[in-house]
Amino acid sequence: MIEPGATIGILGGGQLGRMIAVAAAQLGYHCHIYAPEPESASVAAEVALRYTQGDYDDTAALAAFAADCAVVTYEFENVAIGVLERLALDVVRPSVKALVTAQDRMNEKTFVTGLGGRPAPFAAVDSAADLAAAMARIGTPGILKTRRDGYDGKGQWRLMRPADADGLDLPAKPLIYEGFIDFFAEFSVIACRGGDGSVRFWDSAWNVHENGILATSTVPAPAEVLAQMPEARALAARVAEALDYVGVLTCEFFATGDGPVFNEMAPRVHNSGHWTIEGALTSQFENHVRAICGLPLGDTALAAKGVEMRNLIGAAANGWAAILADPASHLHLYGKAEAREGRKMGHVTRLIL
């Protein structure tokens, strides 16, 4: 058990790191942020005790950072695995194994299939010939994605018919082709697993995306989504156990007429769980801190009859005054200086009491 007063290291300086640091401070911990951008550009640095600017392949800087921390966690999954393995950090939670699995979509889907999960049909693509073969086997429509990196719709190409691949300038990196799924809703299973193997689940949110970016998460989800939650939770629990996972784990699913279809996993706190800050007895951020520090996990039950979280994208954050005029709404602005199109500037959570 890591007692309050110790320092938690966070790799990444964005809004997820910011919210982890706020939860950690509430429990009496200090946070040390490590990220490549200047401190003035890190929204997590504003609420942390210390900040180190350094590249993720700077072994010396990372070693000095780790030496200051009782435990190290991460707010995003694209940290170079080799660096963490060379550092041989005593305590990285969630484990490096979780990063290895989640960083590559091909590895991720193969891993989940081995645990009995059902992802969309998929195939590795390393050339135009591979893409043609994948489209012939899986069919169209489909979606071509980079196997690594990419989020909020980035690094993806929709291929509605075979001719859409003609003349496509493929990036010089490993890709994956996935068949489209006929689904009626998207939902996420967010779990927290402690070092003792105990697991807590929050209510699954019904997620709605706009332009590839999460727009709203609502709990409770519709009845037809809730009916698929037990199977999805069982898979998420198997994933967490197989990875010897410690911390918050998110698995996203498509709700279909044949049951839940696995979409992807994120080995971290997640946008679709932001509603838990006010909407659950213990937020995803607090329970993540509890788990990585070896503390007992908190109750994840709903704190209201219902909750809706809405992302504030770009200029939508400028409506903060109207949001605050609604006594049922809770505003979170991330402190980002420029409200660019497609940029997550904050979120608002509305409780139904």
Coordinates of C-alpha atoms in Angstrom, one line a residue:
M1 CA 0.0 0.0 0.0
I2 CA 1.3 3.4 -1.0
E3 CA 0.2 5.8 1.7
P4 CA -1.1 9.4 1.2
G5 CA 1.7 11.9 1.1
A6 CA 3.6 9.9 -1.6
T7 CA 4.1 11.1 -5.1
I8 CA 2.2 9.6 -8.1
G9 CA 3.9 9.9 -11.5
I10 CA 1.7 10.5 -14.5
L11 CA 2.9 10.1 -18.1
G12 CA 1.0 12.6 -20.2
G13 CA 0.0 16.2 -19.6
G14 CA -3.5 16.4 -20.9
Q15 CA -7.0 16.5 -19.4
L16 CA -7.0 12.9 -18.2
G17 CA -3.8 13.5 -16.3
R18 CA -5.3 16.7 -14.9
M19 CA -8.4 14.9 -13.5
I20 CA -6.3 12.1 -12.1
A21 CA -4.1 14.7 -10.3
V22 CA -7.2 16.4 -8.9
A23 CA -8.5 13.1 -7.5
A24 CA -5.1 12.2 -6.1
A25 CA -4.8 15.5 -4.3
Q26 CA -8.2 14.9 -2.7
L27 CA -6.8 11.7 -1.2
G28 CA -3.6 13.4 0.0
Y29 CA -1.1 12.4 -2.8
H30 CA 1.2 14.6 -4.8
C31 CA 1.5 14.3 -8.5
H32 CA 4.5 14.6 -10.8
I33 CA 3.6 15.0 -14.5
Y34 CA 6.0 13.9 -17.3
A35 CA 5.2 15.1 -20.9
P36 CA 7.1 16.4 -23.9
E37 CA 5.3 19.8 -24.2
P38 CA 6.4 22.9 -22.2
E39 CA 4.9 23.2 -18.8
S40 CA 2.9 26.2 -19.9
A41 CA 1.1 24.1 -22.5
S42 CA 0.2 21.2 -20.1
V43 CA -3.3 21.4 -18.5
A44 CA -2.3 18.7 -16.1
A45 CA 0.7 20.7 -14.9
E46 CA -1.6 23.4 -13.5
V47 CA -2.9 21.1 -10.8
A48 CA 0.3 19.0 -10.1
L49 CA 3.1 19.6 -7.6
R50 CA 5.9 18.9 -10.1
Y51 CA 6.4 18.8 -13.9
T52 CA 9.1 17.4 -16.0
Q53 CA 9.3 18.3 -19.7
G54 CA 11.0 15.5 -21.6
D55 CA 10.7 13.3 -24.7
Y56 CA 9.3 9.8 -24.2
D57 CA 12.5 8.3 -25.5
D58 CA 14.7 10.3 -23.1
T59 CA 15.8 7.5 -20.8
A60 CA 17.8 9.7 -18.4
A61 CA 14.9 12.1 -17.9
L62 CA 12.4 9.3 -17.4
A63 CA 14.7 7.6 -14.9
A64 CA 15.0 10.8 -12.8
F65 CA 11.2 11.2 -13.0
A66 CA 10.6 7.6 -11.9
A67 CA 13.0 8.0 -9.0
D68 CA 10.8 10.7 -7.6
C69 CA 7.6 8.6 -7.7
A70 CA 6.2 5.8 -5.6
V71 CA 4.1 4.6 -8.5
V72 CA 3.8 5.6 -12.2
T73 CA 0.6 5.6 -14.2
Y74 CA -0.3 7.0 -17.6
E75 CA -3.1 9.0 -19.2
F76 CA -2.7 7.7 -22.7
E77 CA -1.4 4.5 -24.3
N78 CA 1.2 5.6 -26.8
V79 CA 4.2 5.6 -24.5
A80 CA 7.1 3.8 -26.0
I81 CA 7.2 0.3 -24.5
G82 CA 11.0 -0.1 -24.9
V83 CA 11.6 2.9 -22.7
L84 CA 9.5 1.6 -19.9
E85 CA 11.0 -1.9 -20.1
R86 CA 14.6 -0.5 -20.1
L87 CA 13.8 1.6 -17.1
A88 CA 12.6 -1.5 -15.2
L89 CA 10.4 0.7 -13.1
D90 CA 9.4 -1.1 -9.9
V91 CA 5.8 0.1 -10.0
V92 CA 4.0 0.9 -13.3
R93 CA 0.2 0.5 -13.1
P94 CA -1.5 -0.6 -15.3
S95 CA 1.2 -3.0 -16.4
V96 CA 3.4 -2.7 -19.4
K97 CA 1.7 -5.8 -20.7
A98 CA -1.6 -3.9 -21.0
L99 CA 0.2 -1.2 -23.1
V100 CA 1.7 -3.8 -25.4
T101 CA -1.8 -5.2 -26.0
A102 CA -3.7 -1.9 -26.5
Q103 CA -1.1 -0.1 -28.6
D104 CA -1.6 -2.3 -31.6
R105 CA -5.2 -2.9 -32.9
M106 CA -4.2 -6.2 -34.4
N107 CA -2.7 -7.5 -31.1
E108 CA -5.7 -6.2 -29.2
K109 CA -8.3 -7.9 -31.4
T110 CA -6.4 -11.2 -31.5
F111 CA -6.0 -11.1 -27.7
V112 CA -9.7 -10.5 -27.2
T113 CA -10.7 -13.2 -29.6
G114 CA -8.6 -15.6 -27.7
L115 CA -10.6 -14.8 -24.6
G116 CA -13.9 -15.5 -26.3
G117 CA -14.7 -11.9 -27.3
R118 CA -16.3 -11.1 -30.7
P119 CA -14.7 -8.1 -32.5
A120 CA -15.7 -7.1 -36.0
P121 CA -14.0 -9.2 -38.7
F122 CA -10.5 -8.0 -39.2
A123 CA -7.3 -8.5 -41.2
A124 CA -3.8 -7.1 -41.2
V125 CA -2.9 -4.8 -44.1
D126 CA 0.7 -4.0 -45.1
S127 CA 0.2 -3.4 -48.8
A128 CA -2.4 -2.6 -51.5
A129 CA -2.5 -6.4 -52.3
D130 CA -3.3 -7.1 -48.6
L131 CA -6.1 -4.5 -48.6
A132 CA -7.6 -6.0 -51.8
A133 CA -7.5 -9.5 -50.2
A134 CA -9.0 -8.2 -47.0
M135 CA -11.8 -6.4 -48.7
A136 CA -12.6 -9.5 -50.8
R137 CA -12.7 -11.8 -47.8
I138 CA -14.5 -9.4 -45.3
G139 CA -16.4 -7.4 -47.8
T140 CA -17.5 -3.7 -47.9
P141 CA -18.3 -1.4 -46.3
G142 CA -15.4 -1.4 -44.0
I143 CA -12.9 0.8 -42.3
L144 CA -9.1 0.9 -42.7
K145 CA -7.2 2.1 -39.7
T146 CA -3.6 2.5 -38.6
R147 CA -2.7 -0.3 -36.2
R148 CA -1.1 2.2 -33.9
D149 CA -2.0 5.7 -32.8
G150 CA -5.0 7.5 -34.1
Y151 CA -8.0 8.5 -32.0
D152 CA -11.2 10.5 -32.3
G153 CA -11.6 9.4 -35.9
K154 CA -8.0 10.2 -36.9
G155 CA -5.9 7.6 -38.9
Q156 CA -9.1 6.1 -40.4
W157 CA -10.5 5.7 -43.9
R158 CA -14.1 4.5 -44.6
L159 CA -14.3 2.3 -47.7
M160 CA -17.9 1.9 -48.7
R161 CA -17.2 0.0 -51.9
P162 CA -14.2 -1.7 -53.5
A163 CA -13.6 1.2 -55.8
D164 CA -12.9 3.5 -52.8
A165 CA -9.5 1.7 -52.4
D166 CA -8.4 2.6 -55.9
G167 CA -5.5 5.0 -55.8
L168 CA -5.6 5.2 -52.0
D169 CA -2.2 6.5 -50.8
L170 CA -1.6 4.1 -48.0
P171 CA 0.7 5.4 -45.2
A172 CA 4.0 3.6 -44.7
K173 CA 2.9 1.9 -41.4
P174 CA 1.0 -1.2 -40.4
L175 CA -2.8 -1.1 -41.0
I176 CA -5.8 -3.1 -40.2
Y177 CA -9.0 -3.5 -42.1
E178 CA -12.3 -4.1 -40.2
G179 CA -15.7 -4.9 -41.6
F180 CA -18.6 -2.7 -40.6
I181 CA -21.0 -3.9 -37.9
D182 CA -24.7 -3.5 -38.0
F183 CA -25.3 -2.0 -34.5
F184 CA -28.1 0.0 -32.8
A185 CA -26.0 1.5 -30.1
E186 CA -22.5 2.0 -28.7
F187 CA -21.7 1.5 -25.1
S188 CA -18.7 1.2 -22.8
V189 CA -17.8 -1.0 -19.9
I190 CA -15.5 0.8 -17.4
A191 CA -14.0 -1.4 -14.7
C192 CA -11.5 -0.9 -12.0
R193 CA -9.4 -3.8 -10.8
G194 CA -7.4 -3.7 -7.6
G195 CA -4.1 -5.4 -6.9
D196 CA -6.0 -8.0 -4.9
G197 CA -8.1 -9.0 -8.0
S198 CA -11.3 -7.3 -6.8
V199 CA -13.3 -5.6 -9.6
R200 CA -15.8 -2.8 -9.6
F201 CA -18.0 -1.8 -12.6
W202 CA -19.7 1.5 -13.2
D203 CA -23.0 1.6 -15.0
S204 CA -22.4 1.2 -18.7
A205 CA -23.0 4.5 -20.6
W206 CA -24.8 4.7 -23.9
N207 CA -22.4 6.6 -26.1
V208 CA -23.2 8.8 -29.1
H209 CA -20.4 10.0 -31.4
E210 CA -20.4 12.9 -33.8
N211 CA -17.7 13.1 -36.5
G212 CA -15.8 10.4 -34.8
I213 CA -15.7 12.1 -31.5
L214 CA -17.7 11.2 -28.4
A215 CA -20.5 13.7 -28.0
T216 CA -22.6 12.3 -25.1
S217 CA -22.6 9.5 -22.6
T218 CA -25.8 8.7 -20.8
V219 CA -26.7 6.5 -17.9
P220 CA -28.7 4.5 -17.4
A221 CA -28.5 3.1 -20.9
P222 CA -31.6 2.0 -22.8
A223 CA -33.0 -1.4 -21.8
E224 CA -31.8 -3.1 -25.0
V225 CA -28.2 -2.0 -24.2
L226 CA -28.5 -3.0 -20.5
A227 CA -29.5 -6.5 -21.7
Q228 CA -26.0 -6.9 -23.3
M229 CA -24.1 -5.6 -20.3
P230 CA -23.5 -8.9 -18.4
E231 CA -21.8 -10.5 -21.4
A232 CA -19.7 -7.4 -22.0
R233 CA -18.7 -7.1 -18.4
A234 CA -17.7 -10.8 -18.3
L235 CA -15.4 -10.2 -21.2
A236 CA -13.9 -7.0 -19.6
A237 CA -13.2 -9.0 -16.4
R238 CA -11.4 -11.7 -18.4
V239 CA -9.3 -9.1 -20.1
A240 CA -8.4 -7.5 -16.8
E241 CA -7.5 -10.8 -15.2
A242 CA -5.4 -12.0 -18.2
L243 CA -3.4 -8.8 -18.1
D244 CA -3.0 -8.9 -14.3
Y245 CA -4.5 -5.4 -14.6
V246 CA -4.4 -2.8 -11.8
G247 CA -6.4 0.5 -12.3
V248 CA -9.3 1.6 -14.6
L249 CA -9.8 -0.3 -17.8
T250 CA -12.3 0.7 -20.5
C251 CA -13.8 -1.6 -23.2
E252 CA -16.0 -0.2 -25.9
F253 CA -18.7 -2.3 -27.5
F254 CA -21.3 -2.2 -30.3
A255 CA -24.8 -3.4 -29.2
T256 CA -26.1 -5.7 -32.0
G257 CA -29.0 -8.0 -32.6
D258 CA -26.5 -10.9 -31.9
G259 CA -25.2 -9.4 -28.7
P260 CA -22.2 -7.2 -27.8
V261 CA -19.4 -6.9 -30.3
F262 CA -16.0 -5.7 -29.0
N263 CA -14.7 -2.5 -30.5
E264 CA -11.6 -1.5 -28.7
M265 CA -10.0 -1.2 -25.2
A266 CA -8.3 1.7 -23.5
P267 CA -5.9 0.8 -20.6
R268 CA -6.8 4.0 -18.7
V269 CA -9.5 6.3 -17.5
H270 CA -11.8 7.2 -20.4
N271 CA -13.9 10.1 -21.8
S272 CA -17.1 8.0 -21.5
G273 CA -16.5 7.8 -17.7
H274 CA -16.2 11.5 -17.0
W275 CA -19.8 11.5 -15.8
T276 CA -18.7 9.5 -12.7
I277 CA -17.1 12.6 -11.1
E278 CA -20.5 13.8 -9.9
G279 CA -22.7 10.9 -11.1
A280 CA -21.2 8.0 -9.1
L281 CA -20.3 7.6 -5.5
T282 CA -16.7 7.1 -6.5
S283 CA -15.4 8.5 -9.7
Q284 CA -13.2 6.6 -12.2
F285 CA -10.4 8.9 -11.4
E286 CA -10.5 8.4 -7.6
N287 CA -10.8 4.6 -8.0
H288 CA -7.9 4.6 -10.4
V289 CA -5.8 6.3 -7.7
R290 CA -7.1 4.0 -5.1
A291 CA -6.2 0.9 -7.2
I292 CA -2.7 1.9 -8.2
C293 CA -1.9 2.9 -4.6
G294 CA -3.3 -0.4 -3.2
L295 CA -6.2 1.3 -1.3
P296 CA -9.7 -0.3 -1.0
L297 CA -11.8 0.5 -4.0
G298 CA -14.8 2.8 -3.6
D299 CA -18.5 2.2 -4.3
T300 CA -19.3 2.8 -8.0
A301 CA -23.1 3.0 -7.6
L302 CA -25.0 5.9 -9.2
A303 CA -25.4 9.1 -7.2
A304 CA -28.5 10.1 -9.1
K305 CA -31.4 8.6 -11.0
G306 CA -29.7 9.4 -14.2
V307 CA -26.7 11.3 -15.7
E308 CA -25.7 12.8 -19.0
M309 CA -22.2 13.9 -19.9
R310 CA -21.7 16.1 -22.9
N311 CA -18.4 16.9 -24.4
L312 CA -17.7 20.6 -25.1
I313 CA -15.9 20.6 -28.4
G314 CA -14.3 23.7 -29.8
A315 CA -16.3 26.9 -29.5
A316 CA -19.1 25.0 -27.5
A317 CA -17.0 25.7 -24.4
N318 CA -17.7 29.4 -24.8
G319 CA -21.3 28.7 -23.5
W320 CA -20.0 28.2 -20.0
A321 CA -22.2 31.0 -18.5
A322 CA -25.4 29.4 -19.8
I323 CA -24.3 26.0 -18.5
L324 CA -23.6 27.4 -15.0
A325 CA -27.1 28.9 -15.0
D326 CA -28.5 25.4 -14.9
P327 CA -28.3 24.2 -11.2
A328 CA -28.3 20.6 -12.3
S329 CA -25.2 20.9 -14.5
H330 CA -21.6 20.6 -13.5
L331 CA -19.0 22.3 -15.7
H332 CA -15.5 21.1 -16.2
L333 CA -13.2 23.3 -18.4
Y334 CA -9.7 21.8 -19.1
G335 CA -7.8 25.1 -19.2
K336 CA -6.9 24.8 -22.9
A337 CA -6.0 28.2 -24.4
E338 CA -7.3 27.7 -27.9
A339 CA -10.8 26.4 -28.8
R340 CA -9.9 24.7 -32.1
E341 CA -12.5 22.8 -34.1
G342 CA -12.6 19.2 -33.0
R343 CA -10.7 19.9 -29.8
K344 CA -12.1 18.7 -26.4
M345 CA -12.2 21.8 -24.3
G346 CA -14.2 20.5 -21.4
H347 CA -17.4 18.6 -20.5
V348 CA -20.6 19.2 -18.7
T349 CA -22.4 16.6 -16.5
R350 CA -26.1 17.0 -15.8
L351 CA -27.7 15.0 -13.0
I352 CA -31.3 13.8 -13.0
L353 CA -32.3 13.7 -9.3

